[in-house]
Amino acid sequence: MLGLKTSPSLLGLDDDGIQVPGGFGDRGVEGKILAAKYAHEKKVPYLGTCLGMQIAVIEFARSVMNLKEANIMEFDPDTSTPVVIFMPEVSKTHMGGIMRLGSRRTFFQVADCKSAKLYGNVSFVDERHRHRYEVNPSMVPEFEKHGLTFVFSP
């Protein structure tokens, strides 16, 4: 991951973009946040999938909204600024019931975005999901007010 003393060009970050994939646990999260920050500040294309998208939300909250304690409840259950929360519809206690699983219809909220174009400009997609956490819905209006656009919604 991008280190404070590491040249981005040595890591190939001056190529096409940065992709931060999904994952579990907090190992390497602060380094992933630095990669998201680099992409944001240098206008480098960033694709965050699953945890990678949540990382981008943390970075945006910290850098743009000045919410220095912003975090994911999975990593810091006592955070004062939970920007990503445990999904209320999944069980915290039953194994196998701790994730949103299977196909889920997701609608494009922004028709003219790169994601919609990649899907052939359809109005929705049915994709496989395997998630326990989501962007805190109560914070979405504040994110949008500060310029973060969510192009999908369930």
mmCIF file of C-alpha atoms in Angstrom:
data_model
loop_
_atom_site.group_PDB
_atom_site.id
_atom_site.type_symbol
_atom_site.label_atom_id
_atom_site.label_comp_id
_atom_site.label_asym_id
_atom_site.label_seq_id
_atom_site.Cartn_x
_atom_site.Cartn_y
_atom_site.Cartn_z
ATOM 1 C CA MET A 1 0.000 0.000 0.000
ATOM 2 C CA LEU A 2 0.938 3.602 -0.427
ATOM 3 C CA GLY A 3 3.326 4.614 2.335
ATOM 4 C CA LEU A 4 4.104 8.120 3.443
ATOM 5 C CA LYS A 5 7.666 7.869 2.126
ATOM 6 C CA THR A 6 6.869 5.790 -0.976
ATOM 7 C CA SER A 7 6.757 7.393 -4.393
ATOM 8 C CA PRO A 8 3.415 6.660 -6.090
ATOM 9 C CA SER A 9 5.164 6.295 -9.443
ATOM 10 C CA LEU A 10 7.295 3.464 -8.023
ATOM 11 C CA LEU A 11 4.087 1.609 -7.211
ATOM 12 C CA GLY A 12 2.613 2.159 -10.669
ATOM 13 C CA LEU A 13 -0.028 4.524 -9.331
ATOM 14 C CA ASP A 14 0.542 6.962 -12.159
ATOM 15 C CA ASP A 15 -0.867 4.423 -14.633
ATOM 16 C CA ASP A 16 -4.616 3.977 -15.071
ATOM 17 C CA GLY A 17 -5.997 4.129 -11.549
ATOM 18 C CA ILE A 18 -6.224 2.525 -8.135
ATOM 19 C CA GLN A 19 -8.438 -0.401 -7.235
ATOM 20 C CA VAL A 20 -9.090 -1.274 -3.597
ATOM 21 C CA PRO A 21 -10.959 -4.578 -3.324
ATOM 22 C CA GLY A 22 -13.165 -6.013 -0.634
ATOM 23 C CA GLY A 23 -11.934 -7.834 2.401
ATOM 24 C CA PHE A 24 -12.540 -8.532 6.045
ATOM 25 C CA GLY A 25 -10.886 -7.134 9.122
ATOM 26 C CA ASP A 26 -8.934 -3.985 9.758
ATOM 27 C CA ARG A 27 -5.486 -5.148 8.663
ATOM 28 C CA GLY A 28 -4.027 -2.541 6.308
ATOM 29 C CA VAL A 29 -7.048 -0.238 6.435
ATOM 30 C CA GLU A 30 -5.108 2.951 7.204
ATOM 31 C CA GLY A 31 -2.842 2.241 4.205
ATOM 32 C CA LYS A 32 -5.908 1.737 2.029
ATOM 33 C CA ILE A 33 -7.259 5.058 3.286
ATOM 34 C CA LEU A 34 -3.959 6.679 2.225
ATOM 35 C CA ALA A 35 -4.400 5.168 -1.255
ATOM 36 C CA ALA A 36 -7.948 6.581 -1.425
ATOM 37 C CA LYS A 37 -6.657 9.965 -0.230
ATOM 38 C CA TYR A 38 -3.950 9.947 -2.909
ATOM 39 C CA ALA A 39 -6.535 9.136 -5.588
ATOM 40 C CA HIS A 40 -8.873 11.833 -4.317
ATOM 41 C CA GLU A 41 -6.235 14.541 -4.085
ATOM 42 C CA LYS A 42 -4.475 13.703 -7.369
ATOM 43 C CA LYS A 43 -7.716 13.025 -9.289
ATOM 44 C CA VAL A 44 -6.598 9.465 -10.043
ATOM 45 C CA PRO A 45 -9.478 7.110 -10.954
ATOM 46 C CA TYR A 46 -10.382 4.997 -7.924
ATOM 47 C CA LEU A 47 -12.480 1.844 -7.938
ATOM 48 C CA GLY A 48 -13.448 0.667 -4.493
ATOM 49 C CA THR A 49 -15.417 -2.544 -4.305
ATOM 50 C CA CYS A 50 -17.105 -3.583 -1.070
ATOM 51 C CA LEU A 51 -14.609 -2.620 1.663
ATOM 52 C CA GLY A 52 -12.773 -0.476 -0.902
ATOM 53 C CA MET A 53 -15.885 1.674 -1.347
ATOM 54 C CA GLN A 54 -16.258 1.947 2.421
ATOM 55 C CA ILE A 55 -12.615 3.070 2.588
ATOM 56 C CA ALA A 56 -13.379 5.857 0.101
ATOM 57 C CA VAL A 57 -16.294 6.971 2.298
ATOM 58 C CA ILE A 58 -14.029 7.126 5.376
ATOM 59 C CA GLU A 59 -11.435 9.130 3.450
ATOM 60 C CA PHE A 60 -14.058 11.566 2.145
ATOM 61 C CA ALA A 61 -15.551 12.052 5.608
ATOM 62 C CA ARG A 62 -12.138 12.695 7.135
ATOM 63 C CA SER A 63 -10.676 14.874 4.370
ATOM 64 C CA VAL A 64 -13.625 16.806 2.978
ATOM 65 C CA MET A 65 -16.101 16.882 5.849
ATOM 66 C CA ASN A 66 -13.361 17.208 8.513
ATOM 67 C CA LEU A 67 -14.810 14.301 10.508
ATOM 68 C CA LYS A 68 -11.454 13.112 11.840
ATOM 69 C CA GLU A 69 -12.973 10.250 13.875
ATOM 70 C CA ALA A 70 -14.960 8.839 10.917
ATOM 71 C CA ASN A 71 -14.717 5.068 10.832
ATOM 72 C CA ILE A 72 -16.456 1.781 10.120
ATOM 73 C CA MET A 73 -18.258 0.259 13.089
ATOM 74 C CA GLU A 74 -16.682 -3.107 12.226
ATOM 75 C CA PHE A 75 -13.249 -1.661 13.041
ATOM 76 C CA ASP A 76 -14.243 0.741 15.798
ATOM 77 C CA PRO A 77 -17.616 -0.149 17.375
ATOM 78 C CA ASP A 78 -17.358 2.906 19.646
ATOM 79 C CA THR A 79 -16.528 5.463 16.953
ATOM 80 C CA SER A 80 -18.180 8.829 17.494
ATOM 81 C CA THR A 81 -18.683 9.135 13.727
ATOM 82 C CA PRO A 82 -19.917 5.830 12.257
ATOM 83 C CA VAL A 83 -19.927 6.430 8.500
ATOM 84 C CA VAL A 84 -20.391 2.710 7.777
ATOM 85 C CA ILE A 85 -22.737 0.743 10.037
ATOM 86 C CA PHE A 86 -23.897 -2.824 10.592
ATOM 87 C CA MET A 87 -26.921 -3.512 8.398
ATOM 88 C CA PRO A 88 -30.001 -3.575 10.586
ATOM 89 C CA GLU A 89 -31.668 -6.425 8.678
ATOM 90 C CA VAL A 90 -28.940 -9.023 9.285
ATOM 91 C CA SER A 91 -28.441 -10.997 12.464
ATOM 92 C CA LYS A 92 -25.410 -10.258 14.607
ATOM 93 C CA THR A 93 -25.742 -13.567 16.433
ATOM 94 C CA HIS A 94 -26.701 -16.341 13.969
ATOM 95 C CA MET A 95 -23.840 -17.698 11.887
ATOM 96 C CA GLY A 96 -24.840 -17.740 8.242
ATOM 97 C CA GLY A 97 -27.269 -14.936 8.962
ATOM 98 C CA ILE A 98 -24.647 -12.264 9.430
ATOM 99 C CA MET A 99 -24.506 -11.109 5.805
ATOM 100 C CA ARG A 100 -26.828 -9.881 3.109
ATOM 101 C CA LEU A 101 -26.444 -12.690 0.612
ATOM 102 C CA GLY A 102 -27.611 -13.345 -2.923
ATOM 103 C CA SER A 103 -28.936 -11.271 -5.750
ATOM 104 C CA ARG A 104 -30.105 -7.766 -5.013
ATOM 105 C CA ARG A 105 -31.667 -5.279 -7.387
ATOM 106 C CA THR A 106 -29.785 -2.002 -7.353
ATOM 107 C CA PHE A 107 -30.970 1.100 -9.196
ATOM 108 C CA PHE A 108 -28.803 3.726 -10.839
ATOM 109 C CA GLN A 109 -29.498 7.121 -9.281
ATOM 110 C CA VAL A 110 -27.178 8.868 -11.738
ATOM 111 C CA ALA A 111 -27.889 7.869 -15.338
ATOM 112 C CA ASP A 112 -24.805 9.507 -16.850
ATOM 113 C CA CYS A 113 -22.087 7.818 -14.806
ATOM 114 C CA LYS A 114 -19.281 5.447 -15.772
ATOM 115 C CA SER A 115 -20.861 2.562 -13.872
ATOM 116 C CA ALA A 116 -24.149 2.864 -15.780
ATOM 117 C CA LYS A 117 -22.266 3.034 -19.067
ATOM 118 C CA LEU A 118 -20.362 -0.146 -18.202
ATOM 119 C CA TYR A 119 -23.704 -1.895 -17.715
ATOM 120 C CA GLY A 120 -25.074 -0.652 -21.043
ATOM 121 C CA ASN A 121 -27.069 2.307 -19.687
ATOM 122 C CA VAL A 122 -29.716 0.165 -17.999
ATOM 123 C CA SER A 123 -31.774 1.594 -15.138
ATOM 124 C CA PHE A 124 -30.927 -1.204 -12.670
ATOM 125 C CA VAL A 125 -28.749 -4.272 -12.209
ATOM 126 C CA ASP A 126 -29.230 -7.508 -10.308
ATOM 127 C CA GLU A 127 -25.918 -8.390 -8.703
ATOM 128 C CA ARG A 128 -24.658 -10.838 -6.109
ATOM 129 C CA HIS A 129 -24.111 -9.283 -2.693
ATOM 130 C CA ARG A 130 -22.296 -10.527 0.376
ATOM 131 C CA HIS A 131 -22.331 -7.697 2.876
ATOM 132 C CA ARG A 132 -22.745 -7.011 6.587
ATOM 133 C CA TYR A 133 -22.111 -3.278 6.589
ATOM 134 C CA GLU A 134 -23.457 -0.314 4.630
ATOM 135 C CA VAL A 135 -22.917 3.432 4.387
ATOM 136 C CA ASN A 136 -24.792 5.005 7.273
ATOM 137 C CA PRO A 137 -28.104 6.008 5.596
ATOM 138 C CA SER A 138 -28.597 8.914 8.011
ATOM 139 C CA MET A 139 -25.339 10.463 6.731
ATOM 140 C CA VAL A 140 -26.001 10.150 2.985
ATOM 141 C CA PRO A 141 -27.610 13.628 2.674
ATOM 142 C CA GLU A 142 -24.600 15.200 4.417
ATOM 143 C CA PHE A 143 -22.166 13.327 2.136
ATOM 144 C CA GLU A 144 -24.115 14.492 -0.909
ATOM 145 C CA LYS A 145 -24.203 18.079 0.383
ATOM 146 C CA HIS A 146 -20.383 17.949 0.477
ATOM 147 C CA GLY A 147 -20.154 16.578 -3.082
ATOM 148 C CA LEU A 148 -19.997 12.788 -2.726
ATOM 149 C CA THR A 149 -22.356 11.131 -5.182
ATOM 150 C CA PHE A 150 -23.805 7.683 -4.622
ATOM 151 C CA VAL A 151 -24.774 6.398 -8.063
ATOM 152 C CA PHE A 152 -26.526 3.205 -6.879
ATOM 153 C CA SER A 153 -29.275 2.604 -4.350
ATOM 154 C CA PRO A 154 -31.226 -0.487 -3.340
#
